[in-house]
Amino acid sequence: MKNTVFLNTNREMPLLGLGVYKATGENEAERAIVSAVENGYRLIDTASVYKNEENVGRGIAQCGIPRSELFVTTKVWNTAQRLGDIRGAFERSLDRLKLDYVDLYLIHWPVPGCYLSTWKVLEEIQKSGRALSIGVSNFEIRHFEELAKVSDVVPAVNQIECHPLFYNKELIDYCQSRGIQVQAYAPLARGAYLDHDVFCVLGTKYCKTPAQIGLRWAVQKGFSVIPKSVHPDRIRSNADIFDFSIDQEDMDLLDTLNQNYRSASIPEDLRDVAF
Ligand SMILES: NC(=O)c1ccc[n+]([C@@H]2O[C@H](COP(=O)([O-])OP(=O)(O)OC[C@H]3O[C@@H](n4cnc5c(N)ncnc54)[C@H](OP(=O)(O)O)[C@@H]3O)[C@@H](O)[C@H]2O)c1
């Protein structure tokens, strides 16, 4: 299968990327990026709140791949939204990353009372050419409906927690019907399904690991996946998902495992209002 997708901006995005949340050890993100690029990854997903953009920038500079062949995502955090300092936050991210532009700039969370005005600034940033695509993360249908009242620019991506234990089909169908690319974060559910019977049985059937079964389920549905690892062996094996396909009956079986299980936490100050 093809391992890239075209966004509604007509920009091409790899289906597979490296997540670097919690890769904050000395040179950890840098080493992970170099290893990921060696293993075929071309997408790196960071965020200002991960506190590793400088290290990510060094990894990008060192990985030996021309900038134009990489797809770099970062995100604007909630504090900047509340302060109304989106442009400042964006400039600081570019400075830390040592980049002239990012491929994708996301609103990290739909902060109530802020995310609509944040989006209008992202539109300006995109027009300036320094974010080739703009999108959102952790948006529910009602956030998109509110956004559509103030903007004709449809987000290119919705980055959401997504894996077989948390399969929000209604939201995903909504995004897919509007040309919003779904990007699955925590696609390994941070390890929660790696010893699950169904994943182990399917792993044996397809000669793959449970992690590869979960990641393949997502890309086979057309979602981009951004598994995080700082270990070269895991980085390599998480990428080895494009040489097999899961039969429809097994895809259907995996679909039945949804239990709305969130492995990633919701920021404390959004818990009452975000969902
Ligand atoms: N937009 C958002 O709000 C949001 C929220 C959460 C995450 N994200 C993004 O999505 C990325 C991925 O999500 P995540 O990091 O939360 O969770 P994840 O990718 O589901 O899981 C990462 C965890 O699994 C381990 N791991 C990786 N590959 C493995 C393998 N093959 N076998 C066993 N364990 C493995 C990693 O440890 P090692 O590193 O030690 O290998 C790490 O502890 C993040 O890094 C971030 O870029 C975005």
mmCIF file of C-alpha atoms and ligand atoms in Angstrom:
data_model
loop_
_atom_site.group_PDB
_atom_site.id
_atom_site.type_symbol
_atom_site.label_atom_id
_atom_site.label_comp_id
_atom_site.label_asym_id
_atom_site.label_seq_id
_atom_site.Cartn_x
_atom_site.Cartn_y
_atom_site.Cartn_z
ATOM 1 C CA MET A 1 0.000 0.000 0.000
ATOM 2 C CA LYS A 2 1.033 3.596 -0.531
ATOM 3 C CA ASN A 3 2.688 4.971 2.596
ATOM 4 C CA THR A 4 1.773 8.644 2.134
ATOM 5 C CA VAL A 5 -1.487 10.603 1.930
ATOM 6 C CA PHE A 6 -2.386 13.925 0.373
ATOM 7 C CA LEU A 7 -3.814 16.468 2.784
ATOM 8 C CA ASN A 8 -6.577 18.910 1.831
ATOM 9 C CA THR A 9 -3.763 21.433 1.239
ATOM 10 C CA ASN A 10 -2.453 19.119 -1.514
ATOM 11 C CA ARG A 11 0.677 18.509 0.566
ATOM 12 C CA GLU A 12 1.880 14.916 0.852
ATOM 13 C CA MET A 13 2.252 13.510 4.365
ATOM 14 C CA PRO A 14 3.827 10.165 5.350
ATOM 15 C CA LEU A 15 1.416 7.750 7.046
ATOM 16 C CA LEU A 16 4.149 6.763 9.501
ATOM 17 C CA GLY A 17 5.927 9.184 11.792
ATOM 18 C CA LEU A 18 8.008 9.229 14.940
ATOM 19 C CA GLY A 19 6.422 10.680 18.083
ATOM 20 C CA VAL A 20 8.830 12.211 20.580
ATOM 21 C CA TYR A 21 6.662 12.971 23.611
ATOM 22 C CA LYS A 22 8.701 12.253 26.765
ATOM 23 C CA ALA A 23 11.935 11.924 24.767
ATOM 24 C CA THR A 24 13.593 14.488 26.986
ATOM 25 C CA GLY A 25 16.779 12.723 28.084
ATOM 26 C CA GLU A 26 20.062 14.177 26.914
ATOM 27 C CA ASN A 27 20.130 13.925 23.105
ATOM 28 C CA GLU A 28 17.364 11.329 23.318
ATOM 29 C CA ALA A 29 15.081 12.852 20.681
ATOM 30 C CA GLU A 30 18.086 13.601 18.475
ATOM 31 C CA ARG A 31 19.281 9.989 18.538
ATOM 32 C CA ALA A 32 15.763 8.655 18.029
ATOM 33 C CA ILE A 33 15.309 10.872 14.952
ATOM 34 C CA VAL A 34 18.597 9.780 13.406
ATOM 35 C CA SER A 35 17.632 6.148 13.981
ATOM 36 C CA ALA A 36 14.093 6.700 12.646
ATOM 37 C CA VAL A 37 15.320 8.367 9.463
ATOM 38 C CA GLU A 38 17.731 5.470 8.895
ATOM 39 C CA ASN A 39 14.714 3.193 9.123
ATOM 40 C CA GLY A 40 12.645 5.109 6.587
ATOM 41 C CA TYR A 41 10.646 7.519 8.776
ATOM 42 C CA ARG A 42 10.162 10.941 7.212
ATOM 43 C CA LEU A 43 7.673 12.486 9.680
ATOM 44 C CA ILE A 44 8.590 13.828 13.120
ATOM 45 C CA ASP A 45 5.884 14.859 15.588
ATOM 46 C CA THR A 46 6.822 17.219 18.404
ATOM 47 C CA ALA A 47 5.152 20.040 20.364
ATOM 48 C CA SER A 48 6.307 23.048 22.336
ATOM 49 C CA VAL A 49 5.025 21.426 25.536
ATOM 50 C CA TYR A 50 7.276 18.380 24.999
ATOM 51 C CA LYS A 51 10.248 20.629 25.811
ATOM 52 C CA ASN A 52 12.459 18.957 23.241
ATOM 53 C CA GLU A 53 12.145 21.099 20.114
ATOM 54 C CA GLU A 54 15.822 22.138 20.295
ATOM 55 C CA ASN A 55 16.903 18.532 20.483
ATOM 56 C CA VAL A 56 14.487 17.635 17.675
ATOM 57 C CA GLY A 57 16.050 20.418 15.594
ATOM 58 C CA ARG A 58 19.490 18.901 16.131
ATOM 59 C CA GLY A 59 18.179 15.489 15.072
ATOM 60 C CA ILE A 60 16.722 17.012 11.906
ATOM 61 C CA ALA A 61 19.995 18.789 11.148
ATOM 62 C CA GLN A 62 22.013 15.629 11.724
ATOM 63 C CA CYS A 63 19.887 12.991 10.052
ATOM 64 C CA GLY A 64 21.387 13.549 6.607
ATOM 65 C CA ILE A 65 18.086 13.930 4.758
ATOM 66 C CA PRO A 66 17.282 17.165 2.897
ATOM 67 C CA ARG A 67 14.744 19.290 4.773
ATOM 68 C CA SER A 68 12.362 19.103 1.805
ATOM 69 C CA GLU A 69 12.078 15.325 2.252
ATOM 70 C CA LEU A 70 11.090 15.563 5.914
ATOM 71 C CA PHE A 71 7.658 16.355 7.338
ATOM 72 C CA VAL A 72 7.897 18.181 10.658
ATOM 73 C CA THR A 73 4.921 18.853 12.933
ATOM 74 C CA THR A 74 4.764 20.980 16.038
ATOM 75 C CA LYS A 75 1.882 22.344 18.109
ATOM 76 C CA VAL A 76 0.790 25.446 19.969
ATOM 77 C CA TRP A 77 0.235 24.804 23.669
ATOM 78 C CA ASN A 78 -2.717 25.923 25.810
ATOM 79 C CA THR A 79 -0.847 28.642 27.717
ATOM 80 C CA ALA A 80 0.008 30.509 24.521
ATOM 81 C CA GLN A 81 -3.650 30.270 23.507
ATOM 82 C CA ARG A 82 -4.780 31.754 26.795
ATOM 83 C CA LEU A 83 -2.183 34.530 26.536
ATOM 84 C CA GLY A 84 -3.163 35.205 22.927
ATOM 85 C CA ASP A 85 0.493 34.774 21.990
ATOM 86 C CA ILE A 86 0.181 32.370 19.074
ATOM 87 C CA ARG A 87 2.589 34.215 16.778
ATOM 88 C CA GLY A 88 5.202 34.440 19.554
ATOM 89 C CA ALA A 89 4.812 30.741 20.349
ATOM 90 C CA PHE A 90 5.175 29.850 16.673
ATOM 91 C CA GLU A 91 8.334 31.969 16.276
ATOM 92 C CA ARG A 92 9.856 30.416 19.385
ATOM 93 C CA SER A 93 9.110 26.902 18.076
ATOM 94 C CA LEU A 94 10.791 27.692 14.744
ATOM 95 C CA ASP A 95 13.775 29.197 16.591
ATOM 96 C CA ARG A 96 14.181 26.129 18.788
ATOM 97 C CA LEU A 97 13.767 23.779 15.834
ATOM 98 C CA LYS A 98 16.175 25.923 13.758
ATOM 99 C CA LEU A 99 13.760 25.689 10.843
ATOM 100 C CA ASP A 100 12.363 28.243 8.388
ATOM 101 C CA TYR A 101 9.023 26.471 8.216
ATOM 102 C CA VAL A 102 7.103 23.504 9.578
ATOM 103 C CA ASP A 103 5.046 21.178 7.450
ATOM 104 C CA LEU A 104 2.170 21.106 9.913
ATOM 105 C CA TYR A 105 1.226 23.382 12.815
ATOM 106 C CA LEU A 106 -1.497 22.112 15.142
ATOM 107 C CA ILE A 107 -3.698 23.529 17.881
ATOM 108 C CA HIS A 108 -2.739 21.066 20.616
ATOM 109 C CA TRP A 109 -6.044 21.268 22.535
ATOM 110 C CA PRO A 110 -9.314 23.110 21.885
ATOM 111 C CA VAL A 111 -9.015 25.520 24.818
ATOM 112 C CA PRO A 112 -12.540 26.869 25.455
ATOM 113 C CA GLY A 113 -12.902 30.524 24.612
ATOM 114 C CA CYS A 114 -9.572 30.507 22.742
ATOM 115 C CA TYR A 115 -9.417 27.924 19.970
ATOM 116 C CA LEU A 116 -11.494 29.870 17.426
ATOM 117 C CA SER A 117 -9.263 32.943 17.628
ATOM 118 C CA THR A 118 -6.183 30.705 17.703
ATOM 119 C CA TRP A 119 -7.336 29.178 14.431
ATOM 120 C CA LYS A 120 -7.608 32.597 12.771
ATOM 121 C CA VAL A 121 -3.940 33.242 13.666
ATOM 122 C CA LEU A 122 -2.942 29.836 12.299
ATOM 123 C CA GLU A 123 -4.622 30.832 9.035
ATOM 124 C CA GLU A 124 -2.341 33.884 8.886
ATOM 125 C CA ILE A 125 0.715 31.782 9.686
ATOM 126 C CA GLN A 126 -0.198 29.396 6.887
ATOM 127 C CA LYS A 127 -0.619 32.330 4.473
ATOM 128 C CA SER A 128 2.889 33.483 5.391
ATOM 129 C CA GLY A 129 4.221 30.153 4.061
ATOM 130 C CA ARG A 130 5.920 29.143 7.300
ATOM 131 C CA ALA A 131 3.402 26.411 8.128
ATOM 132 C CA LEU A 132 2.599 24.557 4.922
ATOM 133 C CA SER A 133 -0.509 22.989 6.468
ATOM 134 C CA ILE A 134 -2.456 23.762 9.625
ATOM 135 C CA GLY A 135 -4.614 21.475 11.685
ATOM 136 C CA VAL A 136 -5.918 20.578 15.097
ATOM 137 C CA SER A 137 -5.581 17.965 17.794
ATOM 138 C CA ASN A 138 -8.043 16.565 20.311
ATOM 139 C CA PHE A 139 -10.986 18.169 18.500
ATOM 140 C CA GLU A 140 -14.452 16.630 18.816
ATOM 141 C CA ILE A 141 -17.254 17.086 16.272
ATOM 142 C CA ARG A 142 -18.674 20.050 18.186
ATOM 143 C CA HIS A 143 -15.336 21.890 17.930
ATOM 144 C CA PHE A 144 -15.327 21.458 14.148
ATOM 145 C CA GLU A 145 -18.922 22.687 13.967
ATOM 146 C CA GLU A 146 -17.991 25.843 15.907
ATOM 147 C CA LEU A 147 -14.896 26.344 13.747
ATOM 148 C CA ALA A 148 -16.937 26.108 10.549
ATOM 149 C CA LYS A 149 -19.019 29.098 11.728
ATOM 150 C CA VAL A 150 -15.976 31.388 11.730
ATOM 151 C CA SER A 151 -13.657 29.931 9.096
ATOM 152 C CA ASP A 152 -13.767 28.463 5.605
ATOM 153 C CA VAL A 153 -10.366 26.844 6.131
ATOM 154 C CA VAL A 154 -10.887 23.176 6.960
ATOM 155 C CA PRO A 155 -8.163 21.746 9.246
ATOM 156 C CA ALA A 156 -5.850 19.452 7.294
ATOM 157 C CA VAL A 157 -5.421 17.023 10.209
ATOM 158 C CA ASN A 158 -7.092 16.039 13.465
ATOM 159 C CA GLN A 159 -4.509 14.337 15.682
ATOM 160 C CA ILE A 160 -6.401 12.211 18.213
ATOM 161 C CA GLU A 161 -5.795 9.243 20.448
ATOM 162 C CA CYS A 162 -6.662 6.241 18.305
ATOM 163 C CA HIS A 163 -5.962 2.506 18.485
ATOM 164 C CA PRO A 164 -8.190 -0.571 18.660
ATOM 165 C CA LEU A 165 -8.904 -0.023 22.378
ATOM 166 C CA PHE A 166 -10.026 3.542 21.636
ATOM 167 C CA TYR A 167 -11.745 3.702 18.264
ATOM 168 C CA ASN A 168 -13.977 6.777 18.085
ATOM 169 C CA LYS A 169 -15.711 5.804 14.856
ATOM 170 C CA GLU A 170 -18.247 8.638 14.843
ATOM 171 C CA LEU A 171 -15.534 11.315 15.070
ATOM 172 C CA ILE A 172 -13.314 9.513 12.572
ATOM 173 C CA ASP A 173 -16.156 9.128 10.043
ATOM 174 C CA TYR A 174 -16.925 12.827 10.497
ATOM 175 C CA CYS A 175 -13.286 13.781 9.795
ATOM 176 C CA GLN A 176 -12.931 11.444 6.836
ATOM 177 C CA SER A 177 -16.168 12.682 5.236
ATOM 178 C CA ARG A 178 -14.808 16.260 5.369
ATOM 179 C CA GLY A 179 -11.303 15.607 4.112
ATOM 180 C CA ILE A 180 -9.689 15.998 7.527
ATOM 181 C CA GLN A 181 -6.834 13.491 7.826
ATOM 182 C CA VAL A 182 -6.941 11.446 11.017
ATOM 183 C CA GLN A 183 -3.580 11.088 12.725
ATOM 184 C CA ALA A 184 -3.478 8.504 15.495
ATOM 185 C CA TYR A 185 -1.509 9.452 18.582
ATOM 186 C CA ALA A 186 -0.644 6.894 21.237
ATOM 187 C CA PRO A 187 -1.216 4.292 18.474
ATOM 188 C CA LEU A 188 0.323 1.647 20.757
ATOM 189 C CA ALA A 189 -1.977 2.734 23.603
ATOM 190 C CA ARG A 190 1.347 3.197 25.405
ATOM 191 C CA GLY A 191 1.702 -0.569 25.549
ATOM 192 C CA ALA A 192 -1.794 -1.403 26.838
ATOM 193 C CA TYR A 193 -2.642 -3.966 24.130
ATOM 194 C CA LEU A 194 0.773 -5.515 23.569
ATOM 195 C CA ASP A 195 -0.072 -8.612 25.608
ATOM 196 C CA HIS A 196 -3.761 -8.735 24.652
ATOM 197 C CA ASP A 197 -4.810 -12.220 23.447
ATOM 198 C CA VAL A 198 -6.290 -11.054 20.143
ATOM 199 C CA PHE A 199 -3.143 -9.111 19.233
ATOM 200 C CA CYS A 200 -0.943 -12.080 20.182
ATOM 201 C CA VAL A 201 -3.020 -14.542 18.137
ATOM 202 C CA LEU A 202 -3.083 -12.223 15.102
ATOM 203 C CA GLY A 203 0.627 -11.556 15.554
ATOM 204 C CA THR A 204 1.312 -15.270 15.264
ATOM 205 C CA LYS A 205 -1.023 -15.575 12.254
ATOM 206 C CA TYR A 206 0.685 -12.740 10.309
ATOM 207 C CA CYS A 207 4.220 -13.316 11.695
ATOM 208 C CA LYS A 208 4.155 -9.808 13.190
ATOM 209 C CA THR A 209 4.353 -8.360 16.702
ATOM 210 C CA PRO A 210 1.234 -7.154 18.542
ATOM 211 C CA ALA A 211 2.550 -3.599 18.071
ATOM 212 C CA GLN A 212 2.772 -4.096 14.302
ATOM 213 C CA ILE A 213 -0.797 -5.493 14.261
ATOM 214 C CA GLY A 214 -2.119 -2.391 16.042
ATOM 215 C CA LEU A 215 -0.183 0.016 13.823
ATOM 216 C CA ARG A 216 -1.203 -1.837 10.661
ATOM 217 C CA TRP A 217 -4.881 -1.735 11.717
ATOM 218 C CA ALA A 218 -4.598 2.058 11.813
ATOM 219 C CA VAL A 219 -2.762 2.633 8.525
ATOM 220 C CA GLN A 220 -5.040 0.142 6.786
ATOM 221 C CA LYS A 221 -7.943 2.382 7.810
ATOM 222 C CA GLY A 222 -6.114 5.339 6.297
ATOM 223 C CA PHE A 223 -4.930 6.888 9.549
ATOM 224 C CA SER A 224 -1.446 8.291 9.951
ATOM 225 C CA VAL A 225 0.371 6.809 12.986
ATOM 226 C CA ILE A 226 3.090 8.403 15.120
ATOM 227 C CA PRO A 227 4.381 5.717 17.530
ATOM 228 C CA LYS A 228 6.999 6.953 19.970
ATOM 229 C CA SER A 229 10.120 5.033 20.805
ATOM 230 C CA VAL A 230 13.675 5.937 21.676
ATOM 231 C CA HIS A 231 14.940 2.376 21.137
ATOM 232 C CA PRO A 232 16.399 1.614 17.681
ATOM 233 C CA ASP A 233 15.043 -1.966 17.629
ATOM 234 C CA ARG A 234 11.499 -0.765 18.379
ATOM 235 C CA ILE A 235 11.802 2.193 16.010
ATOM 236 C CA ARG A 236 12.760 -0.275 13.280
ATOM 237 C CA SER A 237 10.049 -2.808 14.008
ATOM 238 C CA ASN A 238 7.299 -0.168 14.378
ATOM 239 C CA ALA A 239 8.068 0.867 10.788
ATOM 240 C CA ASP A 240 7.769 -2.645 9.410
ATOM 241 C CA ILE A 241 4.040 -2.470 8.721
ATOM 242 C CA PHE A 242 3.766 -1.894 4.978
ATOM 243 C CA ASP A 243 4.603 -5.405 3.740
ATOM 244 C CA PHE A 244 1.465 -7.231 4.870
ATOM 245 C CA SER A 245 -2.236 -6.680 5.142
ATOM 246 C CA ILE A 246 -4.775 -7.734 7.743
ATOM 247 C CA ASP A 247 -7.765 -9.692 6.364
ATOM 248 C CA GLN A 248 -11.137 -7.970 6.586
ATOM 249 C CA GLU A 249 -12.482 -10.472 9.128
ATOM 250 C CA ASP A 250 -9.508 -9.730 11.401
ATOM 251 C CA MET A 251 -9.945 -5.973 10.905
ATOM 252 C CA ASP A 252 -13.576 -6.447 11.961
ATOM 253 C CA LEU A 253 -12.452 -8.428 15.006
ATOM 254 C CA LEU A 254 -10.028 -5.660 16.011
ATOM 255 C CA ASP A 255 -12.866 -3.144 15.612
ATOM 256 C CA THR A 256 -14.824 -4.985 18.309
ATOM 257 C CA LEU A 257 -12.116 -4.339 20.926
ATOM 258 C CA ASN A 258 -12.999 -0.685 21.444
ATOM 259 C CA GLN A 259 -13.525 0.158 25.106
ATOM 260 C CA ASN A 260 -12.940 3.931 24.882
ATOM 261 C CA TYR A 261 -9.679 3.341 26.700
ATOM 262 C CA ARG A 262 -7.569 6.503 26.886
ATOM 263 C CA SER A 263 -3.893 5.906 27.556
ATOM 264 C CA ALA A 264 -2.950 9.575 27.235
ATOM 265 C CA SER A 265 -4.087 12.006 29.857
ATOM 266 C CA ILE A 266 -6.236 15.090 29.355
ATOM 267 C CA PRO A 267 -4.603 18.270 30.742
ATOM 268 C CA GLU A 268 -5.893 18.851 34.250
ATOM 269 C CA ASP A 269 -7.267 22.286 33.462
ATOM 270 C CA LEU A 270 -9.338 20.915 30.555
ATOM 271 C CA ARG A 271 -10.767 17.816 32.216
ATOM 272 C CA ASP A 272 -14.136 19.309 33.087
ATOM 273 C CA VAL A 273 -14.726 21.125 29.851
ATOM 274 C CA ALA A 274 -12.991 19.427 26.954
ATOM 275 C CA PHE A 275 -15.210 16.362 26.656
HETATM 276 N N1 LIG B 1 -1.728 15.636 20.359
HETATM 277 C C1 LIG B 1 -1.700 15.114 21.563
HETATM 278 O O1 LIG B 1 -2.416 15.552 22.502
HETATM 279 C C2 LIG B 1 -0.802 13.946 21.829
HETATM 280 C C3 LIG B 1 -0.931 13.203 23.014
HETATM 281 C C4 LIG B 1 -0.091 12.127 23.215
HETATM 282 C C5 LIG B 1 0.856 11.790 22.242
HETATM 283 N N2 LIG B 1 0.986 12.541 21.108
HETATM 284 C C6 LIG B 1 2.004 12.214 20.071
HETATM 285 O O2 LIG B 1 1.865 10.853 19.719
HETATM 286 C C7 LIG B 1 3.110 10.178 19.944
HETATM 287 C C8 LIG B 1 2.864 8.732 20.336
HETATM 288 O O3 LIG B 1 2.067 8.635 21.492
HETATM 289 P P1 LIG B 1 2.633 8.188 22.923
HETATM 290 O O4 LIG B 1 4.087 8.456 22.967
HETATM 291 O O5 LIG B 1 1.804 8.825 23.936
HETATM 292 O O6 LIG B 1 2.314 6.622 22.985
HETATM 293 P P2 LIG B 1 2.623 5.319 22.085
HETATM 294 O O7 LIG B 1 3.369 5.692 20.862
HETATM 295 O O8 LIG B 1 1.354 4.577 21.965
HETATM 296 O O9 LIG B 1 3.524 4.471 23.061
HETATM 297 C C9 LIG B 1 4.819 4.870 23.410
HETATM 298 C C10 LIG B 1 5.329 3.927 24.501
HETATM 299 O O10 LIG B 1 5.435 2.592 23.989
HETATM 300 C C11 LIG B 1 6.807 2.151 24.057
HETATM 301 N N3 LIG B 1 7.039 1.411 22.801
HETATM 302 C C12 LIG B 1 7.240 1.904 21.566
HETATM 303 N N4 LIG B 1 7.349 0.934 20.660
HETATM 304 C C13 LIG B 1 7.237 -0.234 21.328
HETATM 305 C C14 LIG B 1 7.282 -1.591 20.933
HETATM 306 N N5 LIG B 1 7.454 -1.941 19.651
HETATM 307 N N6 LIG B 1 7.111 -2.544 21.895
HETATM 308 C C15 LIG B 1 6.926 -2.192 23.197
HETATM 309 N N7 LIG B 1 6.871 -0.917 23.635
HETATM 310 C C16 LIG B 1 7.031 0.061 22.697
HETATM 311 C C17 LIG B 1 7.646 3.399 24.198
HETATM 312 O O11 LIG B 1 8.792 3.156 24.973
HETATM 313 P P3 LIG B 1 10.306 3.409 24.446
HETATM 314 O O12 LIG B 1 10.426 4.824 23.965
HETATM 315 O O13 LIG B 1 11.100 3.145 25.692
HETATM 316 O O14 LIG B 1 10.535 2.401 23.357
HETATM 317 C C18 LIG B 1 6.693 4.321 24.982
HETATM 318 O O15 LIG B 1 6.749 4.025 26.363
HETATM 319 C C19 LIG B 1 3.765 11.016 21.049
HETATM 320 O O16 LIG B 1 5.132 10.746 21.191
HETATM 321 C C20 LIG B 1 3.436 12.392 20.559
HETATM 322 O O17 LIG B 1 4.301 12.768 19.496
HETATM 323 C C21 LIG B 1 0.161 13.590 20.881
#
